[in-house]
């Protein structure tokens, strides 16, 4: 079952965030991560999000997500995103709805 890592945040340090993007992008390529959504100006319909930046990454399944997320390569850059943004990330799995 496909899994999606959904991030919603406000970028507070653009230079550091750009460094994160370079490093994270390289890890995504080597792990076969699919960027499904990248939106710097998402429109809020309900609630109060932390910011307008929305990213959705697609994985084959939750095990594949954890393999990437916990990899040495990604762990080497994740602190840059944490330091450069205010927001959250959630893991959600798709299911067949009939």
Tab-separated table of N, CA, C and O in Angstrom:
chain	number	residue	atom	x	y	z
A	1	UNK	N	0.839	-1.156	0.000
A	1	UNK	CA	0.000	0.000	0.000
A	1	UNK	C	0.900	1.239	0.000
A	1	UNK	O	1.813	1.349	0.803
A	2	UNK	N	0.641	2.168	-0.907
A	2	UNK	CA	1.456	3.379	-1.010
A	2	UNK	C	1.397	4.181	0.287
A	2	UNK	O	0.395	4.169	0.999
A	3	UNK	N	2.492	4.858	0.596
A	3	UNK	CA	2.566	5.730	1.767
A	3	UNK	C	2.993	7.118	1.311
A	3	UNK	O	3.766	7.253	0.354
A	4	UNK	N	2.484	8.126	1.988
A	4	UNK	CA	2.762	9.514	1.635
A	4	UNK	C	3.283	10.262	2.853
A	4	UNK	O	2.686	10.203	3.930
A	5	UNK	N	4.391	10.967	2.666
A	5	UNK	CA	4.947	11.831	3.708
A	5	UNK	C	4.493	13.232	3.352
A	5	UNK	O	4.888	13.786	2.325
A	6	UNK	N	3.631	13.794	4.189
A	6	UNK	CA	3.013	15.083	3.910
A	6	UNK	C	3.609	16.098	4.873
A	6	UNK	O	3.521	15.954	6.095
A	7	UNK	N	4.242	17.122	4.308
A	7	UNK	CA	4.890	18.163	5.102
A	7	UNK	C	4.185	19.483	4.846
A	7	UNK	O	3.853	19.806	3.710
A	8	UNK	N	3.959	20.229	5.907
A	8	UNK	CA	3.318	21.531	5.797
A	8	UNK	C	4.071	22.465	6.726
A	8	UNK	O	4.206	22.190	7.918
A	9	UNK	N	4.620	23.555	6.181
A	9	UNK	CA	5.457	24.410	7.010
A	9	UNK	C	5.667	25.790	6.407
A	9	UNK	O	5.299	26.063	5.265
A	10	UNK	N	6.268	26.631	7.215
A	10	UNK	CA	6.708	27.965	6.817
A	10	UNK	C	8.227	27.953	6.824
A	10	UNK	O	8.844	27.503	7.793
A	11	UNK	N	8.829	28.409	5.757
A	11	UNK	CA	10.290	28.494	5.696
A	11	UNK	C	10.719	29.756	6.430
A	11	UNK	O	10.256	30.855	6.117
A	12	UNK	N	11.603	29.592	7.406
A	12	UNK	CA	12.073	30.720	8.211
A	12	UNK	C	13.514	31.104	7.894
A	12	UNK	O	13.956	32.183	8.272
A	13	UNK	N	14.244	30.231	7.237
A	13	UNK	CA	15.639	30.488	6.850
A	13	UNK	C	15.839	29.924	5.448
A	13	UNK	O	16.122	28.743	5.276
A	14	UNK	N	15.652	30.784	4.446
A	14	UNK	CA	15.664	30.327	3.061
A	14	UNK	C	17.005	29.749	2.636
A	14	UNK	O	17.048	28.724	1.941
A	15	UNK	N	18.107	30.343	3.050
A	15	UNK	CA	19.423	29.822	2.663
A	15	UNK	C	19.653	28.410	3.211
A	15	UNK	O	20.099	27.523	2.483
A	16	UNK	N	19.344	28.216	4.470
A	16	UNK	CA	19.509	26.893	5.070
A	16	UNK	C	18.535	25.900	4.442
A	16	UNK	O	18.883	24.742	4.187
A	17	UNK	N	17.330	26.340	4.124
A	17	UNK	CA	16.352	25.465	3.486
A	17	UNK	C	16.844	25.022	2.106
A	17	UNK	O	16.678	23.868	1.727
A	18	UNK	N	17.457	25.918	1.378
A	18	UNK	CA	18.010	25.562	0.060
A	18	UNK	C	19.103	24.494	0.210
A	18	UNK	O	19.203	23.588	-0.610
A	19	UNK	N	19.921	24.596	1.243
A	19	UNK	CA	20.935	23.564	1.503
A	19	UNK	C	20.255	22.221	1.771
A	19	UNK	O	20.699	21.189	1.275
A	20	UNK	N	19.187	22.253	2.549
A	20	UNK	CA	18.425	21.030	2.819
A	20	UNK	C	17.883	20.442	1.520
A	20	UNK	O	17.965	19.236	1.293
A	21	UNK	N	17.312	21.285	0.670
A	21	UNK	CA	16.725	20.802	-0.584
A	21	UNK	C	17.752	20.055	-1.437
A	21	UNK	O	17.439	19.017	-2.015
A	22	UNK	N	18.945	20.576	-1.519
A	22	UNK	CA	19.992	19.925	-2.310
A	22	UNK	C	20.310	18.549	-1.736
A	22	UNK	O	20.334	17.546	-2.447
A	23	UNK	N	20.547	18.497	-0.440
A	23	UNK	CA	20.878	17.223	0.197
A	23	UNK	C	19.732	16.237	0.181
A	23	UNK	O	19.908	15.057	-0.136
A	24	UNK	N	18.524	16.701	0.498
A	24	UNK	CA	17.361	15.808	0.519
A	24	UNK	C	17.014	15.333	-0.881
A	24	UNK	O	16.626	14.177	-1.072
A	25	UNK	N	17.163	16.205	-1.859
A	25	UNK	CA	16.872	15.815	-3.242
A	25	UNK	C	17.753	14.670	-3.702
A	25	UNK	O	17.289	13.743	-4.371
A	26	UNK	N	19.014	14.706	-3.330
A	26	UNK	CA	19.930	13.624	-3.700
A	26	UNK	C	19.510	12.310	-3.046
A	26	UNK	O	19.546	11.252	-3.677
A	27	UNK	N	19.071	12.359	-1.787
A	27	UNK	CA	18.645	11.131	-1.114
A	27	UNK	C	17.353	10.600	-1.726
A	27	UNK	O	17.163	9.396	-1.841
A	28	UNK	N	16.477	11.493	-2.122
A	28	UNK	CA	15.211	11.081	-2.733
A	28	UNK	C	15.468	10.339	-4.043
A	28	UNK	O	14.825	9.327	-4.330
A	29	UNK	N	16.404	10.839	-4.825
A	29	UNK	CA	16.727	10.176	-6.095
A	29	UNK	C	17.275	8.779	-5.872
A	29	UNK	O	16.875	7.838	-6.547
A	30	UNK	N	18.173	8.617	-4.929
A	30	UNK	CA	18.782	7.304	-4.713
A	30	UNK	C	17.813	6.312	-4.074
A	30	UNK	O	18.019	5.110	-4.198
A	31	UNK	N	16.743	6.816	-3.429
A	31	UNK	CA	15.779	5.932	-2.783
A	31	UNK	C	14.473	5.809	-3.557
A	31	UNK	O	13.522	5.182	-3.076
A	32	UNK	N	14.404	6.395	-4.744
A	32	UNK	CA	13.210	6.259	-5.570
A	32	UNK	C	11.978	6.957	-5.022
A	32	UNK	O	10.858	6.537	-5.265
A	33	UNK	N	12.179	8.060	-4.312
A	33	UNK	CA	11.068	8.819	-3.754
A	33	UNK	C	10.436	9.652	-4.870
A	33	UNK	O	11.127	10.275	-5.668
A	34	UNK	N	9.115	9.669	-4.909
A	34	UNK	CA	8.391	10.463	-5.911
A	34	UNK	C	7.832	11.718	-5.249
A	34	UNK	O	7.084	11.631	-4.267
A	35	UNK	N	8.208	12.885	-5.777
A	35	UNK	CA	7.641	14.138	-5.286
A	35	UNK	C	6.294	14.310	-5.995
A	35	UNK	O	6.244	14.545	-7.189
A	36	UNK	N	5.221	14.159	-5.234
A	36	UNK	CA	3.876	14.239	-5.796
A	36	UNK	C	3.369	15.675	-5.810
A	36	UNK	O	2.706	16.096	-6.747
A	37	UNK	N	3.677	16.436	-4.741
A	37	UNK	CA	3.255	17.830	-4.632
A	37	UNK	C	4.406	18.646	-4.075
A	37	UNK	O	5.065	18.228	-3.124
A	38	UNK	N	4.643	19.806	-4.688
A	38	UNK	CA	5.565	20.797	-4.132
A	38	UNK	C	4.917	22.147	-4.405
A	38	UNK	O	4.835	22.590	-5.547
A	39	UNK	N	4.399	22.779	-3.360
A	39	UNK	CA	3.646	24.021	-3.523
A	39	UNK	C	4.106	25.016	-2.465
A	39	UNK	O	3.985	24.758	-1.271
A	40	UNK	N	4.624	26.147	-2.918
A	40	UNK	CA	5.090	27.171	-1.983
A	40	UNK	C	3.982	28.143	-1.574
A	40	UNK	O	4.211	29.019	-0.754
A	41	UNK	N	2.797	27.998	-2.150
A	41	UNK	CA	1.707	28.924	-1.843
A	41	UNK	C	0.372	28.182	-1.766
A	41	UNK	O	-0.608	28.565	-2.397
A	42	UNK	N	0.344	27.104	-0.990
A	42	UNK	CA	-0.887	26.325	-0.857
A	42	UNK	C	-1.991	27.184	-0.247
A	42	UNK	O	-1.744	28.012	0.623
A	43	UNK	N	-3.195	26.987	-0.735
A	43	UNK	CA	-4.346	27.735	-0.246
A	43	UNK	C	-5.003	26.980	0.905
A	43	UNK	O	-5.405	25.826	0.758
A	44	UNK	N	-5.129	27.628	2.033
A	44	UNK	CA	-5.775	27.015	3.183
A	44	UNK	C	-7.283	27.118	3.025
A	44	UNK	O	-7.820	28.204	2.816
A	45	UNK	N	-7.952	25.980	3.136
A	45	UNK	CA	-9.405	25.939	3.053
A	45	UNK	C	-10.014	25.808	4.447
A	45	UNK	O	-11.038	26.400	4.736
A	46	UNK	N	-9.379	25.034	5.307
A	46	UNK	CA	-9.873	24.843	6.666
A	46	UNK	C	-8.710	24.869	7.655
A	46	UNK	O	-7.622	24.416	7.341
A	47	UNK	N	-8.956	25.354	8.843
A	47	UNK	CA	-7.950	25.319	9.904
A	47	UNK	C	-6.882	26.382	9.758
A	47	UNK	O	-6.962	27.268	8.918
A	48	UNK	N	-5.861	26.249	10.593
A	48	UNK	CA	-4.753	27.198	10.617
A	48	UNK	C	-3.446	26.435	10.470
A	48	UNK	O	-2.941	25.862	11.439
A	49	UNK	N	-2.896	26.397	9.269
A	49	UNK	CA	-1.641	25.677	9.060
A	49	UNK	C	-0.450	26.511	9.542
A	49	UNK	O	-0.576	27.719	9.735
A	50	UNK	N	0.696	25.868	9.704
A	50	UNK	CA	1.882	26.605	10.134
A	50	UNK	C	2.468	27.487	9.030
A	50	UNK	O	3.239	28.386	9.303
A	51	UNK	N	2.131	27.217	7.782
A	51	UNK	CA	2.657	27.997	6.667
A	51	UNK	C	2.039	27.550	5.366
A	51	UNK	O	1.164	26.687	5.337
A	52	UNK	N	2.517	28.141	4.269
A	52	UNK	CA	1.935	27.848	2.962
A	52	UNK	C	2.695	26.783	2.174
A	52	UNK	O	2.234	26.335	1.135
A	53	UNK	N	3.859	26.399	2.626
A	53	UNK	CA	4.660	25.411	1.906
A	53	UNK	C	4.100	24.023	2.174
A	53	UNK	O	3.951	23.610	3.323
A	54	UNK	N	3.782	23.294	1.106
A	54	UNK	CA	3.265	21.940	1.225
A	54	UNK	C	4.058	21.031	0.305
A	54	UNK	O	4.252	21.354	-0.875
A	55	UNK	N	4.503	19.908	0.847
A	55	UNK	CA	5.248	18.919	0.074
A	55	UNK	C	4.634	17.556	0.368
A	55	UNK	O	4.387	17.231	1.524
A	56	UNK	N	4.395	16.780	-0.692
A	56	UNK	CA	3.897	15.416	-0.533
A	56	UNK	C	4.845	14.486	-1.285
A	56	UNK	O	5.052	14.639	-2.482
A	57	UNK	N	5.430	13.550	-0.546
A	57	UNK	CA	6.350	12.573	-1.124
A	57	UNK	C	5.673	11.211	-1.112
A	57	UNK	O	5.088	10.814	-0.104
A	58	UNK	N	5.765	10.496	-2.217
A	58	UNK	CA	5.126	9.190	-2.328
A	58	UNK	C	6.175	8.083	-2.229
A	58	UNK	O	7.231	8.153	-2.863
A	59	UNK	N	5.820	7.046	-1.468
A	59	UNK	CA	6.679	5.882	-1.263
A	59	UNK	C	5.895	4.623	-1.606
A	59	UNK	O	4.662	4.599	-1.487
A	60	UNK	N	6.598	3.602	-1.979
A	60	UNK	CA	5.973	2.311	-2.309
A	60	UNK	C	5.120	1.812	-1.148
A	60	UNK	O	4.026	1.300	-1.321
A	61	UNK	N	5.632	1.975	0.091
A	61	UNK	CA	4.919	1.567	1.308
A	61	UNK	C	5.598	2.230	2.497
A	61	UNK	O	6.606	2.923	2.340
A	62	UNK	N	5.055	2.029	3.686
A	62	UNK	CA	5.615	2.690	4.870
A	62	UNK	C	7.008	2.171	5.222
A	62	UNK	O	7.841	2.917	5.752
A	63	UNK	N	7.297	0.913	4.917
A	63	UNK	CA	8.650	0.397	5.157
A	63	UNK	C	9.665	1.122	4.279
A	63	UNK	O	10.771	1.443	4.738
A	64	UNK	N	9.294	1.378	3.040
A	64	UNK	CA	10.171	2.102	2.114
A	64	UNK	C	10.401	3.525	2.622
A	64	UNK	O	11.518	4.059	2.554
A	65	UNK	N	9.327	4.162	3.146
A	65	UNK	CA	9.476	5.486	3.747
A	65	UNK	C	10.491	5.454	4.881
A	65	UNK	O	11.407	6.263	4.938
A	66	UNK	N	10.338	4.496	5.804
A	66	UNK	CA	11.225	4.430	6.968
A	66	UNK	C	12.674	4.133	6.558
A	66	UNK	O	13.607	4.642	7.173
A	67	UNK	N	12.832	3.337	5.527
A	67	UNK	CA	14.180	3.059	5.020
A	67	UNK	C	14.845	4.352	4.564
A	67	UNK	O	16.009	4.610	4.862
A	68	UNK	N	14.100	5.178	3.837
A	68	UNK	CA	14.639	6.466	3.375
A	68	UNK	C	14.824	7.422	4.550
A	68	UNK	O	15.903	7.993	4.728
A	69	UNK	N	13.778	7.608	5.366
A	69	UNK	CA	13.794	8.587	6.443
A	69	UNK	C	14.906	8.304	7.441
A	69	UNK	O	15.573	9.223	7.929
A	70	UNK	N	15.123	7.039	7.751
A	70	UNK	CA	16.144	6.656	8.726
A	70	UNK	C	17.520	6.424	8.127
A	70	UNK	O	18.466	6.099	8.856
A	71	UNK	N	17.648	6.594	6.815
A	71	UNK	CA	18.945	6.370	6.172
A	71	UNK	C	19.978	7.373	6.678
A	71	UNK	O	19.641	8.505	7.066
A	72	UNK	N	21.218	6.977	6.679
A	72	UNK	CA	22.299	7.874	7.097
A	72	UNK	C	22.316	9.133	6.241
A	72	UNK	O	22.566	10.233	6.745
A	73	UNK	N	22.043	8.979	4.949
A	73	UNK	CA	22.080	10.123	4.019
A	73	UNK	C	21.024	11.164	4.380
A	73	UNK	O	21.304	12.360	4.423
A	74	UNK	N	19.795	10.712	4.631
A	74	UNK	CA	18.741	11.675	4.956
A	74	UNK	C	18.928	12.245	6.359
A	74	UNK	O	18.737	13.442	6.588
A	75	UNK	N	19.329	11.422	7.297
A	75	UNK	CA	19.549	11.903	8.656
A	75	UNK	C	20.663	12.958	8.703
A	75	UNK	O	20.661	13.818	9.582
A	76	UNK	N	21.570	12.913	7.735
A	76	UNK	CA	22.654	13.907	7.675
A	76	UNK	C	22.142	15.295	7.286
A	76	UNK	O	22.822	16.287	7.548
A	77	UNK	N	20.941	15.402	6.678
A	77	UNK	CA	20.433	16.708	6.232
A	77	UNK	C	19.140	17.146	6.924
A	77	UNK	O	18.776	18.313	6.853
A	78	UNK	N	18.457	16.230	7.592
A	78	UNK	CA	17.139	16.567	8.138
A	78	UNK	C	17.181	17.707	9.157
A	78	UNK	O	16.248	18.502	9.238
A	79	UNK	N	18.255	17.828	9.908
A	79	UNK	CA	18.346	18.906	10.900
A	79	UNK	C	18.287	20.278	10.238
A	79	UNK	O	17.809	21.241	10.847
A	80	UNK	N	18.734	20.361	8.992
A	80	UNK	CA	18.659	21.643	8.273
A	80	UNK	C	17.208	22.039	8.033
A	80	UNK	O	16.847	23.200	8.173
A	81	UNK	N	16.361	21.065	7.660
A	81	UNK	CA	14.938	21.394	7.479
A	81	UNK	C	14.311	21.779	8.807
A	81	UNK	O	13.560	22.749	8.893
A	82	UNK	N	14.611	21.028	9.847
A	82	UNK	CA	14.054	21.351	11.162
A	82	UNK	C	14.456	22.760	11.602
A	82	UNK	O	13.630	23.486	12.169
A	83	UNK	N	15.689	23.146	11.345
A	83	UNK	CA	16.169	24.474	11.739
A	83	UNK	C	15.641	25.583	10.832
A	83	UNK	O	15.511	26.727	11.266
A	84	UNK	N	15.330	25.253	9.589
A	84	UNK	CA	14.941	26.264	8.597
A	84	UNK	C	13.439	26.428	8.430
A	84	UNK	O	12.990	27.293	7.686
A	85	UNK	N	12.651	25.610	9.133
A	85	UNK	CA	11.196	25.666	8.962
A	85	UNK	C	10.474	25.532	10.291
A	85	UNK	O	11.026	25.018	11.259
A	86	UNK	N	9.224	25.980	10.290
A	86	UNK	CA	8.302	25.739	11.398
A	86	UNK	C	7.109	25.019	10.801
A	86	UNK	O	6.463	25.541	9.881
A	87	UNK	N	6.836	23.817	11.271
A	87	UNK	CA	5.706	23.079	10.720
A	87	UNK	C	5.695	21.643	11.173
A	87	UNK	O	6.214	21.312	12.229
A	88	UNK	N	5.117	20.777	10.342
A	88	UNK	CA	4.972	19.385	10.722
A	88	UNK	C	5.021	18.480	9.506
A	88	UNK	O	4.914	18.917	8.363
A	89	UNK	N	5.191	17.195	9.791
A	89	UNK	CA	5.146	16.160	8.748
A	89	UNK	C	4.369	14.975	9.282
A	89	UNK	O	4.491	14.632	10.449
A	90	UNK	N	3.560	14.366	8.419
A	90	UNK	CA	2.800	13.183	8.799
A	90	UNK	C	2.977	12.106	7.746
A	90	UNK	O	3.215	12.400	6.569
A	91	UNK	N	2.885	10.871	8.166
A	91	UNK	CA	2.919	9.739	7.255
A	91	UNK	C	1.510	9.200	7.147
A	91	UNK	O	0.860	8.933	8.160
A	92	UNK	N	1.035	9.053	5.923
A	92	UNK	CA	-0.319	8.557	5.693
A	92	UNK	C	-0.269	7.491	4.615
A	92	UNK	O	0.486	7.617	3.641
A	93	UNK	N	-1.064	6.448	4.793
A	93	UNK	CA	-1.093	5.357	3.808
A	93	UNK	C	-2.389	5.442	3.007
A	93	UNK	O	-3.450	5.763	3.545
A	94	UNK	N	-2.275	5.130	1.722
A	94	UNK	CA	-3.467	5.100	0.895
A	94	UNK	C	-4.152	3.768	1.057
A	94	UNK	O	-3.551	2.771	1.450
A	95	UNK	N	-5.399	3.753	0.737
A	95	UNK	CA	-6.137	2.503	0.766
A	95	UNK	C	-7.123	2.516	-0.391
A	95	UNK	O	-7.502	3.577	-0.878
A	96	UNK	N	-7.487	1.363	-0.829
A	96	UNK	CA	-8.457	1.273	-1.921
A	96	UNK	C	-9.840	1.549	-1.374
A	96	UNK	O	-10.332	0.842	-0.506
A	97	UNK	N	-10.439	2.608	-1.870
A	97	UNK	CA	-11.790	2.969	-1.457
A	97	UNK	C	-12.719	2.661	-2.616
A	97	UNK	O	-12.493	3.091	-3.728
A	98	UNK	N	-13.741	1.912	-2.311
A	98	UNK	CA	-14.689	1.545	-3.389
A	98	UNK	C	-16.002	2.233	-3.218
A	98	UNK	O	-16.439	2.605	-2.215
